[in-house]
Coordinates of C-alpha atoms in Angstrom, one line a residue:
X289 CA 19.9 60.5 69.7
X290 CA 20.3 64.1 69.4
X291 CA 23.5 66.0 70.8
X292 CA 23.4 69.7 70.8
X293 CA 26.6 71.5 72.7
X294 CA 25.2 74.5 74.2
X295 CA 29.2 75.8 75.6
X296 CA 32.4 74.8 75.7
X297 CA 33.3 74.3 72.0
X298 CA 35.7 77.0 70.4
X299 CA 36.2 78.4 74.2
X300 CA 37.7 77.2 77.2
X301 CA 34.7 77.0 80.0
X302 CA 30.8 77.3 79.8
X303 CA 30.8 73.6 79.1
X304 CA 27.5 72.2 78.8
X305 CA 25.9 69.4 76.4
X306 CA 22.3 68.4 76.0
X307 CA 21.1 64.6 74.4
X308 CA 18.1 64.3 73.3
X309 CA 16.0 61.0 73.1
X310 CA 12.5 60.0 72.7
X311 CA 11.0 63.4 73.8
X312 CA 13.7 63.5 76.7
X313 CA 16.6 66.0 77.5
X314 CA 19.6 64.4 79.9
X315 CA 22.2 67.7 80.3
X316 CA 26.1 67.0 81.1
X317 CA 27.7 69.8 82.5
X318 CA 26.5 73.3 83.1
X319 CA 29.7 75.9 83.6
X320 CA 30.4 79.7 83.8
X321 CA 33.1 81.3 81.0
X322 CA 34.7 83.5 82.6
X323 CA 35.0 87.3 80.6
X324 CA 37.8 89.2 78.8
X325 CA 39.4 92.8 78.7
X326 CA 36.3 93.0 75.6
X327 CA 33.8 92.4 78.1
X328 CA 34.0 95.1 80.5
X329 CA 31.9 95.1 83.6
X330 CA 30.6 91.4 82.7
X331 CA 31.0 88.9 86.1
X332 CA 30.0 85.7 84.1
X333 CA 29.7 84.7 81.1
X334 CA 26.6 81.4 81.0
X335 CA 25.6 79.3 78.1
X336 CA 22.3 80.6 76.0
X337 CA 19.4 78.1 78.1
X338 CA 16.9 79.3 74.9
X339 CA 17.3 75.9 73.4
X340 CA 15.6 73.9 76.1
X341 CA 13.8 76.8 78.1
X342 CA 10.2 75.4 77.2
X343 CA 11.6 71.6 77.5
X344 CA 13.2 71.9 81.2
X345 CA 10.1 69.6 82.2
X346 CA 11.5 67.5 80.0
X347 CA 14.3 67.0 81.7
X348 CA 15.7 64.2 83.2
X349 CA 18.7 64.8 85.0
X350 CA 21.6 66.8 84.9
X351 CA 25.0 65.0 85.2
X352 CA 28.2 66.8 86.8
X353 CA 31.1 65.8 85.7
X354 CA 33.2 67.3 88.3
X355 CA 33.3 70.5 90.7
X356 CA 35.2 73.0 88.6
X357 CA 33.1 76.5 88.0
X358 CA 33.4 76.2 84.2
X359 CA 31.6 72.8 84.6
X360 CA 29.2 73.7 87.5
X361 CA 28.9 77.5 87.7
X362 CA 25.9 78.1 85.6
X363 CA 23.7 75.6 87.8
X364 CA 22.3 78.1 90.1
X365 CA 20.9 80.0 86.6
X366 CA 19.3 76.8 85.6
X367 CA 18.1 75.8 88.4
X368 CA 16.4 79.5 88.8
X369 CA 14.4 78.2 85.9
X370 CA 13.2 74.9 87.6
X371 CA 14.5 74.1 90.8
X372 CA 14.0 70.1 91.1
X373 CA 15.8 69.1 87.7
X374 CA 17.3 66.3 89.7
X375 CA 21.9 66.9 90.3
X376 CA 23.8 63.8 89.6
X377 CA 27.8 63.4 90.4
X378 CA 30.2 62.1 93.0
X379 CA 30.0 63.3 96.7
X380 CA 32.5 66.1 96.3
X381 CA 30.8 67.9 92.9
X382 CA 27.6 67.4 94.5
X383 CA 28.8 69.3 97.8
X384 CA 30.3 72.4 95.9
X385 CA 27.0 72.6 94.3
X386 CA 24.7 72.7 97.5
X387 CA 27.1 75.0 98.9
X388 CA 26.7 77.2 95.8
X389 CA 22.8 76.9 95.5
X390 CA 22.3 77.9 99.2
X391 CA 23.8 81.1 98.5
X392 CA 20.9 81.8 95.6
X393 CA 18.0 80.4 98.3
X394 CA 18.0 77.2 96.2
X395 CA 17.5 73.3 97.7
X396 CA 18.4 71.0 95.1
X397 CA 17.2 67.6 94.3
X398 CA 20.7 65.5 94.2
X399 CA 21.6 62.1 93.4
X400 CA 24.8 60.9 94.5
X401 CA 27.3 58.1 92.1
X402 CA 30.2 56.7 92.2
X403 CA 32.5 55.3 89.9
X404 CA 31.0 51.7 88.3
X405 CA 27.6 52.8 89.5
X406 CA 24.7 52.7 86.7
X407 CA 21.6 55.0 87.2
X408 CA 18.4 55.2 84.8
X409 CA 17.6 58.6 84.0
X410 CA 14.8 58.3 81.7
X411 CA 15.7 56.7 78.3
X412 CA 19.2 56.9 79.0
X413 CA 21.6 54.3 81.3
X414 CA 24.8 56.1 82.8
X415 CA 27.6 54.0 84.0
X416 CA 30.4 56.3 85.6
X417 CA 33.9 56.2 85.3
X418 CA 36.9 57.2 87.6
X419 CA 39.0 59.5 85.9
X420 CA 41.7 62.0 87.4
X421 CA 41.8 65.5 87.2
X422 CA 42.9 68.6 89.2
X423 CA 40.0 68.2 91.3
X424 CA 39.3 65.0 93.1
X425 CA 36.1 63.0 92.7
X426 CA 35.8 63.6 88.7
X427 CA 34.0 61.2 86.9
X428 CA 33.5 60.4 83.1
X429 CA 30.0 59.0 81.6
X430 CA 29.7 56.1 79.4
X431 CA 25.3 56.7 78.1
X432 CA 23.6 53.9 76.7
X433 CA 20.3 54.1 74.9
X434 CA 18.7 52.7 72.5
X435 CA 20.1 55.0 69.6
X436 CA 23.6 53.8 70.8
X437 CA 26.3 54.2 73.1
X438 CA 28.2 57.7 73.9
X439 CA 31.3 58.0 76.1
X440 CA 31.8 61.6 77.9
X441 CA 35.6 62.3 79.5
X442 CA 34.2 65.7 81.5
X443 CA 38.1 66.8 81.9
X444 CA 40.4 64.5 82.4
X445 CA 44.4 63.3 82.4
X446 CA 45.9 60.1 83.0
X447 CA 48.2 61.2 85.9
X448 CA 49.9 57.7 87.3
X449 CA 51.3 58.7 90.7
X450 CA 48.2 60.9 91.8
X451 CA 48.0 62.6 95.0
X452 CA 44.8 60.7 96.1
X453 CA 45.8 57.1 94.2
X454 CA 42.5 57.3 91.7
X455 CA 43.9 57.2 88.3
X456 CA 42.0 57.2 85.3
X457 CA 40.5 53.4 85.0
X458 CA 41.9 52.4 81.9
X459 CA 40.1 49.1 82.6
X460 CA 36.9 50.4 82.7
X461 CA 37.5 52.0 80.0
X462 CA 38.6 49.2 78.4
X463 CA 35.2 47.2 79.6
X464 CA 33.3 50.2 77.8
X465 CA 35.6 50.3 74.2
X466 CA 35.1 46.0 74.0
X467 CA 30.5 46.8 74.6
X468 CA 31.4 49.4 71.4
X469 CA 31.7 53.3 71.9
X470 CA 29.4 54.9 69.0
X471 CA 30.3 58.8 69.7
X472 CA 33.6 59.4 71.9
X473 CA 33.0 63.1 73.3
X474 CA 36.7 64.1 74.8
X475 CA 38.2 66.5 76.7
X476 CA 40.7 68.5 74.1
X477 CA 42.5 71.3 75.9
X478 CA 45.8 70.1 75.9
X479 CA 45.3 68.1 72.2
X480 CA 48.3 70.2 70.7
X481 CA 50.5 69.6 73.3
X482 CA 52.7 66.3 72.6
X483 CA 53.5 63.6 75.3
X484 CA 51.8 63.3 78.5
X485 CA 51.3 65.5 81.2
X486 CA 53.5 65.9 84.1
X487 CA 52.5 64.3 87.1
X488 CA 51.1 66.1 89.9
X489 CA 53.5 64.3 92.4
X490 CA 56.5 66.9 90.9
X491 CA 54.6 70.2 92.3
X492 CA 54.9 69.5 95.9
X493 CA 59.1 69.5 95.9
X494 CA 59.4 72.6 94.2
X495 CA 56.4 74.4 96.7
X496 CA 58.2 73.0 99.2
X497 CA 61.9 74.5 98.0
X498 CA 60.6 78.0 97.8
X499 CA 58.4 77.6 101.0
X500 CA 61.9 76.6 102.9
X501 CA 63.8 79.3 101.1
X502 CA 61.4 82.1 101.3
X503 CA 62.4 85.2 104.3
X504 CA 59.0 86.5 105.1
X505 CA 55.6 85.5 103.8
X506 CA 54.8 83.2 101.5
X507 CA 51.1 83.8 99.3
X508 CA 50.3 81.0 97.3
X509 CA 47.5 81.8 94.5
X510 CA 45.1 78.9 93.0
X511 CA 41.5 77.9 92.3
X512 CA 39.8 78.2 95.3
X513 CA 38.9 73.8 93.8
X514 CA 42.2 73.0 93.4
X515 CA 42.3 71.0 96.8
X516 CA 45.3 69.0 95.8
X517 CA 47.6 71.6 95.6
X518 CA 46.2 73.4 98.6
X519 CA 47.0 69.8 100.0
X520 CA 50.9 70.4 98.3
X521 CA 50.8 73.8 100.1
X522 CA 49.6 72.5 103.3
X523 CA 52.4 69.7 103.9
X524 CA 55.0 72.1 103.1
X525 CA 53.8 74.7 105.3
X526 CA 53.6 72.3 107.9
X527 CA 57.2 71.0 107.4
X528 CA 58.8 74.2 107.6
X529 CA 56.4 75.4 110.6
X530 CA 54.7 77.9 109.1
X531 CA 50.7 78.4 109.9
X532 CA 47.9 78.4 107.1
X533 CA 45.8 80.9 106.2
X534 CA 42.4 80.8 103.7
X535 CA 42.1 83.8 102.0
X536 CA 38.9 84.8 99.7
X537 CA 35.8 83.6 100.5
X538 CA 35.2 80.3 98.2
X539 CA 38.6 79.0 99.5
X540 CA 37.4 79.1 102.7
X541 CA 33.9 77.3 102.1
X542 CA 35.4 75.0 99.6
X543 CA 38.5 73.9 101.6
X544 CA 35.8 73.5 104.6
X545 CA 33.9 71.1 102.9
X546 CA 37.2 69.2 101.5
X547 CA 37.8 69.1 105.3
X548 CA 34.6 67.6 106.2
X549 CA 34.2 65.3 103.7
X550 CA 37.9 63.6 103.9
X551 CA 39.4 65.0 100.5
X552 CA 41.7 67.6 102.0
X553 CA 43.9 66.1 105.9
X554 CA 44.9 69.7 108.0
X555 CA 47.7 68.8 109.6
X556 CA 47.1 69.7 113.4
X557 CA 47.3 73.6 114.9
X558 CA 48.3 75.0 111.5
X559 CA 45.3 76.7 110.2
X560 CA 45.1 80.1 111.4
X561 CA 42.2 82.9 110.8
X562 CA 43.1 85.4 108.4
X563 CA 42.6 88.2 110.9
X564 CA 45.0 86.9 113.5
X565 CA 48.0 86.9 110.8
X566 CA 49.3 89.8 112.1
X567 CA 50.1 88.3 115.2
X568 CA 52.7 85.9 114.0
X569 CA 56.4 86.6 112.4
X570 CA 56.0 86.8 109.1
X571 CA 58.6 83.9 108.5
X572 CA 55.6 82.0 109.7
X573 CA 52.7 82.3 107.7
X574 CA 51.3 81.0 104.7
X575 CA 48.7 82.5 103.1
X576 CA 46.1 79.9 100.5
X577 CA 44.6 83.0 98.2
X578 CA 42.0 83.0 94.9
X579 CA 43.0 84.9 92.5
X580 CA 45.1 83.0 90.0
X581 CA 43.8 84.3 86.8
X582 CA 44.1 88.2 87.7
X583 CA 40.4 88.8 88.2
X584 CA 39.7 92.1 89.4
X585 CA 37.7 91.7 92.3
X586 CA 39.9 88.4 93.8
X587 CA 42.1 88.6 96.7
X588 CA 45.6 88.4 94.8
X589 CA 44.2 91.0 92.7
X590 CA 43.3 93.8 95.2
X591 CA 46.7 92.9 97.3
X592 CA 48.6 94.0 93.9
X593 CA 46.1 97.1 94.1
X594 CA 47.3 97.6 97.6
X595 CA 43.3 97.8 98.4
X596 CA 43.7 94.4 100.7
X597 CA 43.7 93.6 104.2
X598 CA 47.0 91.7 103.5
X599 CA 49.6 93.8 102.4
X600 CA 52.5 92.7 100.2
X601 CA 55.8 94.6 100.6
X602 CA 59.6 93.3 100.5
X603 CA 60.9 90.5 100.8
X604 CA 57.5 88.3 100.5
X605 CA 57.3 85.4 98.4
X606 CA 53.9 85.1 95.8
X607 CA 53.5 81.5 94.3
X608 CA 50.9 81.5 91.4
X609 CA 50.0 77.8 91.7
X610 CA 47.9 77.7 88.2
X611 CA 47.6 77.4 84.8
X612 CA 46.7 80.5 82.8
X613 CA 43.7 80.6 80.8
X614 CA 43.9 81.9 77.8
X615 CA 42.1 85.5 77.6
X616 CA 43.4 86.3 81.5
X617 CA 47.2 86.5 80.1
X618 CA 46.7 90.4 80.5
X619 CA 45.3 90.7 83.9
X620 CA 47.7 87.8 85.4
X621 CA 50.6 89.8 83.9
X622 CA 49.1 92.9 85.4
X623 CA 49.4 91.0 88.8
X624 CA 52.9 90.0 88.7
X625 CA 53.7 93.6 87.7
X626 CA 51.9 95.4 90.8
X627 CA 52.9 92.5 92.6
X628 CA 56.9 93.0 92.2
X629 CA 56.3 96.8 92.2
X630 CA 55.3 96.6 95.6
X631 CA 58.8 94.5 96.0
X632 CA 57.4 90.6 96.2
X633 CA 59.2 87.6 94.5
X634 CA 56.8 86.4 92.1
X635 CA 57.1 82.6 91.3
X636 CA 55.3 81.3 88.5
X637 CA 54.5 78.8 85.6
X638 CA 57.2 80.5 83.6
X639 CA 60.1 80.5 86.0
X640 CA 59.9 77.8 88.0
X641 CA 57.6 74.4 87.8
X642 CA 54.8 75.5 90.2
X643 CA 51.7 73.8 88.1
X644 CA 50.8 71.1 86.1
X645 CA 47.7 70.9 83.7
X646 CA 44.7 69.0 85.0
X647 CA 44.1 67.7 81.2
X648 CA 45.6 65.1 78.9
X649 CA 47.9 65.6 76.9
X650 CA 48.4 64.3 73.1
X651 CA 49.7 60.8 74.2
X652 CA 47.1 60.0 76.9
X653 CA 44.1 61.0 74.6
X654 CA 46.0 58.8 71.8
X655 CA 45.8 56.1 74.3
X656 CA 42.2 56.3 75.3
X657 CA 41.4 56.3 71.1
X658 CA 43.2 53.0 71.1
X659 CA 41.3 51.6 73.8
X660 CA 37.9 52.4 73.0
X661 CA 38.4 52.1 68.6
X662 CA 34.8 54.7 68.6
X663 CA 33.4 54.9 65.6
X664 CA 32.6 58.6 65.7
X665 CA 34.6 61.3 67.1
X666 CA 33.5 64.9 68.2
X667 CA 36.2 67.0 69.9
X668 CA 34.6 68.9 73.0
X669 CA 36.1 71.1 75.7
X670 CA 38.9 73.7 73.9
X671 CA 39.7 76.5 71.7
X672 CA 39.3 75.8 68.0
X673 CA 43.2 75.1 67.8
X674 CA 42.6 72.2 70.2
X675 CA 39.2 70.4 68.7
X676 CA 41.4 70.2 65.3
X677 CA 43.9 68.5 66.9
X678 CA 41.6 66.2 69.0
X679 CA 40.2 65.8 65.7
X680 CA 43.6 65.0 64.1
X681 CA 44.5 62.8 66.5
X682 CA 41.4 60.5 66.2
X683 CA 42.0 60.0 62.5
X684 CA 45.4 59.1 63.5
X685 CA 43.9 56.3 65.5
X686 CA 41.9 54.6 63.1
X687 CA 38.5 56.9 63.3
X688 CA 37.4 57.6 59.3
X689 CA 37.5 61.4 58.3
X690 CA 34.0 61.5 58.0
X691 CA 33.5 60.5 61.3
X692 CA 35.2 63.3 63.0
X693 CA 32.8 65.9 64.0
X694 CA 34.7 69.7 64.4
X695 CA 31.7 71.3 66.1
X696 CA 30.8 74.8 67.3
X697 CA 28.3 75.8 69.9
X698 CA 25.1 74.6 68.6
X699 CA 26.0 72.7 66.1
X700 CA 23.3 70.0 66.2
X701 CA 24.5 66.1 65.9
X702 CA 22.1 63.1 65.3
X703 CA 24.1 59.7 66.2
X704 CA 21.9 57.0 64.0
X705 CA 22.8 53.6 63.0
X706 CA 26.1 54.0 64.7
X707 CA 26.5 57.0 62.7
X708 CA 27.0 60.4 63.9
X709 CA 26.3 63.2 61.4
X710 CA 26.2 66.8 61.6
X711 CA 22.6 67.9 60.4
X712 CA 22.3 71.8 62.0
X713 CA 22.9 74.6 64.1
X714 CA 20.7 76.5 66.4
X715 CA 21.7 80.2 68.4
X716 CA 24.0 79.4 71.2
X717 CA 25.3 82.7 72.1
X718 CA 26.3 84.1 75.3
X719 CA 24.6 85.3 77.8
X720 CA 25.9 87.7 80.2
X721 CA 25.8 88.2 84.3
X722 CA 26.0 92.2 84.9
X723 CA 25.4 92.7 88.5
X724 CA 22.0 91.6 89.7
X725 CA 21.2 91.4 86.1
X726 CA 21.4 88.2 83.9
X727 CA 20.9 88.4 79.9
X728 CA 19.9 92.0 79.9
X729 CA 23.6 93.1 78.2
X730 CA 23.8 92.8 74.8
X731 CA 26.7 92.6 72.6
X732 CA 26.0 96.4 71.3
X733 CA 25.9 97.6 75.0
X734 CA 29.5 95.5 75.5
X735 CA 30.6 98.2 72.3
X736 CA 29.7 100.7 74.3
X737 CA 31.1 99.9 76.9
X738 CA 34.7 99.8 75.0
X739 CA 33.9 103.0 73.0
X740 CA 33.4 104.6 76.3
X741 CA 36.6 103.3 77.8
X742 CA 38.8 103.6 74.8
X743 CA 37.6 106.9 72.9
X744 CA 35.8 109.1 75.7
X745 CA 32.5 110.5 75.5
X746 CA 31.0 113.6 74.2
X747 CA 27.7 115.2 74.5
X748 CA 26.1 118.6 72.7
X749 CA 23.1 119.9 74.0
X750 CA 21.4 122.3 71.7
X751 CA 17.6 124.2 72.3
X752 CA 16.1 125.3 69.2
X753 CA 12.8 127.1 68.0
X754 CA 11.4 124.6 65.2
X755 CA 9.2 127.4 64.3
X756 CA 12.2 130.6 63.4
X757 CA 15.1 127.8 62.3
X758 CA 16.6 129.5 65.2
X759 CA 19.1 128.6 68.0
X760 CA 18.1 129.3 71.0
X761 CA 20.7 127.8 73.2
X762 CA 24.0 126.1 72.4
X763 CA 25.0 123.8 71.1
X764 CA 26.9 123.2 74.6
X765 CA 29.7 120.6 74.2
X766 CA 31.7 118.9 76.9
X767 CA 34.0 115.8 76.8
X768 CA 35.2 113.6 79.1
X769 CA 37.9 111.2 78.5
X770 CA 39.0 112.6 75.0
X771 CA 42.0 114.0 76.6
X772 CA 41.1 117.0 75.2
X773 CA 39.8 120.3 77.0
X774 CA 36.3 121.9 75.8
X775 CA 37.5 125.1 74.5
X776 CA 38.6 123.2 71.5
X777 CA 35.3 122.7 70.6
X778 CA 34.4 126.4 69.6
X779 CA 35.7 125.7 66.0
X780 CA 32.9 122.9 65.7
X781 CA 29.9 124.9 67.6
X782 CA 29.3 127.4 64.9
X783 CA 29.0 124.5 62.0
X784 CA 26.4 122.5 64.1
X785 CA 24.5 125.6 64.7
X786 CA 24.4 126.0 60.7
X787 CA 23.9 122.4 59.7
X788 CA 20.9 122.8 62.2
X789 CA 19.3 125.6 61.0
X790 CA 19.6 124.8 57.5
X791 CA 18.0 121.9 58.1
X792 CA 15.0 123.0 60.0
X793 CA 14.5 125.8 57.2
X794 CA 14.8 123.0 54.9
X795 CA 12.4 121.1 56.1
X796 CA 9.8 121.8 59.2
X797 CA 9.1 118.2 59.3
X798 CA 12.5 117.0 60.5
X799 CA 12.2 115.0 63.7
X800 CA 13.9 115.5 66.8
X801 CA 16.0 112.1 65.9
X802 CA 16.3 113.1 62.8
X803 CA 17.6 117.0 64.1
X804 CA 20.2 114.9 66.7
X805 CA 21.5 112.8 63.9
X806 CA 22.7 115.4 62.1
X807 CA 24.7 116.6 65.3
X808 CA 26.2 113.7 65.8
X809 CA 27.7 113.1 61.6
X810 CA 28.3 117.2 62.0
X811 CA 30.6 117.0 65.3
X812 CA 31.5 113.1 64.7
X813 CA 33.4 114.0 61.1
X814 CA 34.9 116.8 63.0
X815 CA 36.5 114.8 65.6
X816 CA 37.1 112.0 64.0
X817 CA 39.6 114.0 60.8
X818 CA 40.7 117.0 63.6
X819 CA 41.5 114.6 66.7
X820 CA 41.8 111.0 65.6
X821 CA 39.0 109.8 67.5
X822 CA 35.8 108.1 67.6
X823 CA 34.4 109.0 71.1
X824 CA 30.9 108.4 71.9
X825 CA 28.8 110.8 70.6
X826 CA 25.2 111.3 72.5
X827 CA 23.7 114.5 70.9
X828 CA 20.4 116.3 72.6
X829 CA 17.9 118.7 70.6
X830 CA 15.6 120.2 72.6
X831 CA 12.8 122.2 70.5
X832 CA 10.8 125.2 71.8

């Protein structure tokens, strides 16, 4: 069997893995990464599909482990590819999906499982397991086949008092480790952190505290999935009779169809619509927002902007209900700031116990090498920092050096003879959502981007006669975002002019690229020694 991760090693989202068998392709996961400061005007970030784009017949089936974006948000861009590759996951994943796909025009073929069920997909057998996460319904995947047996976590934590009473099934687990785990593929983004992780159960008390101690309004921010804390938020609106309000549009769909499907209980007559807030005291609302990593465009965001329908002022109370990815540390802190500027009480991860992580912690993942003894390891789901101690704690466990595979996107893995070995690595690089467009931005249009931003921009326009060496025009300079004023270009104009014209004399045959170059080392030395800067230089020749 091969195994080629195509996201989510050395980064935290864009999860996606493809095995390989006998000719056939069986995909688990397919998420978004979400971008950085570095990656301005980028909405998504997806895995690179150019591994299996002339294989997707070959396809035969794509398993979701559960119903967070950076496991299911890169679906829609697959399935633009070949809509019937067949969906496989619990009721809940497979609902956030469809709700997804109608919004790109796309009808999916979906098979619904459940944990302990077993579906043949092609040469490979998948047996699900319950396992609990931060999102209900998640689901690891034990895949037998005939080149051996790998276990998948998807994300995972071994929370003991959930909200919804589905723990992780040790047991099953258990079952699994006794038929003999070949590869063991876990989740590693809490690896370095010691212990276990802190039950959900401790959240609701203290979002119930600063619900009952709070004067005016109350925003709570979270991912528009995280349906048991909007559960936590829900309760203690409800006993402190304060009505509910969705705000940003995936918390409504997604809390709609948590409703309907019996993940999420409304307690009666509190859910209100966001445009009838107004119309009670504000002592007595609650508002359930998106916007829990800073992203620009996201509800919390634009309220710290002051660009939102709901406007924060004194006295009201913001909850960030989340963890923080890491890359959004910048924009979440630039949230708190407008936030409190505006004169809100900001409550969050650092100053008061508001989350807990959805992923095991060192002890758990220690417990699940115990259980299933693998033979091979291979760290998936983290930062670099967290494969190596993933990695680290399977050789603590008993799993041989060798057999601990520290991976990178496309690093190719053939498991043979109950052996897993690295044996290559094919292109896995990003691929970027601008807009309507999908792959079209390049990394050296992303430098741009950041030149532009960071140094300015300058352009000289200069009309010459190839045939006297003369100038005819120019050069004409203007800046913007250099934070300097054109007039201090006149030192600079007469040198370009020269450098020009002694290179046309020079040589007639100069091109017009060749001519602009020039401008642009002539002008670019200039600014660079006289100004500090390296703005974006775009010069124009145009010859008579």
């Amino acid at each position: 069997m091969r195994i080629v991760p195509l996201g989510g090693l050395g980064e935290i989202g864009r999860n996606m893995t493809v095995f390989e068998l006998n000719g056939k392709l069986l995909i688990v996961d397919c998420g978004v990464l979400f971008p950085e400061e570095e990656q301005p005007g980028v909405d998504l970030i997806l895995p690179d599909f150019s591994y299996i784009e002339d294989r997707l017949d070959d396809v035969v089936g794509l398993v979701l482990t559960h119903g967070h974006e950076d496991h299911i948000g890169a679906v829609p861009y697959l399935l633009r590819r070949k809509a019937d590759i067949p969906l496989i996951g619990s009721k809940l994943t497979l609902a956030l999906i469809e709700a997804k796909l109608q919004e790109h025009r796309i009808t999916p073929y979906t098979l619904t499982v459940r944990e302990g069920g077993v579906e043949r997909l092609g040469p490979f057998e998948c047996e699900f397991i319950a396992v609990n996460h931060s999102i209900p319904d998640a689901l690891a995947v034990f895949i037998r086949s005939e080149a051996g047996t790998v276990l998948h976590t998807g994300d995972f934590k071994m929370d003991q008092l959930p909200l919804d009473g589905r723990i992780t099934d040790l047991r099953h687990f258990a079952r699994v480790g006794e038929e003999g785990v070949d590869l063991y593929l876990a989740d590693s983004t809490n690896a370095h952190i010691p212990g276990f992780t802190t039950p959900e159960k401790e959240i609701g008390p203290v979002i119930d505290q600063v619900i009952s101690q709070a004067q005016r309004r109350v925003i709570v921010a979270s991912f528009s999935s995280h349906i048991h804390r909007v559960q936590q938020v829900l309760d203690a609106a409800a006993a402190h009779d304060r009505k509910v309000a969705f705000v940003g549009r995936s918390m409504v769909r997604n809390m709609s169809i948590a409703k309907q499907l019996g993940y999420l209980e409304i307690p009666e007559n509190i859910l209100i619509d966001l445009k009838k807030v107004d119309q009670y005291p504000d002592h007595k609302v609650v508002l359930m927002s998106t916007g829990s990593q800073g992203e620009p465009m996201a509800a919390l965001s634009r309220m710290a902007n002051g660009d939102h329908q709901v406007q924060v002022g004194e006295g009201d109370t913001v909850i960030l209900a989340s963890s923080l990815i890491p890359g959004n540390e910048t924009g979440v802190y630039r949230v708190i700031n407008g936030l409190m500027s505006l004169g809100a009480d900001v409550v969050h991860k650092d100053n008061a116990k508001v989350h807990v992580s959805g992923h095991a912690s060192a002890g758990e993942l220690l417990y699940t090498y115990n259980i299933l003894k693998p033979g091979n390891a291979m760290p998936v789901h983290g930062e670099h920092r967290h494969l190596i101690a993933n990695g680290k704690l399977a050789e603590l466990s008993g799993v041989p050096k060798e057999n601990v595979l520290l991976c990178e996107d496309g690093s190719v893995v053939d498991l043979r003879g109950g052996t897993a070995r690295t044996v290559g690595q094919i292109e896995a690089g990003y691929v970027y959502v601008d807009g309507s467009s999908v792959g079209e931005i390049t990394d050296s249009e992303l430098k741009d981007r950041r030149t532009l931003g960071e140094e300015g921009f300058i352009s000289v326009i200069t009309v010459v006669n190839r045939q006297t060496g003369k100038i005819i025009s120019g050069p004409d300079i203007h800046a913007r975002g250099v934070a300097e004023e054109d007039d201090v270009f006149k030192k600079i104009k007469p040198k370009i002019a020269e450098a020009l014209t002694e290179a046309i004399e020079g040589n007639k045959e100069h091109t017009t690229h060749q001519l602009q170059q020039i401008v642009r080392r002539t002008i670019g030395s200039w600014v660079n020694r006289k100004l500090r800067r390296k703005p974006m230089i775009v010069p124009v020749v145009v010859e008579t």
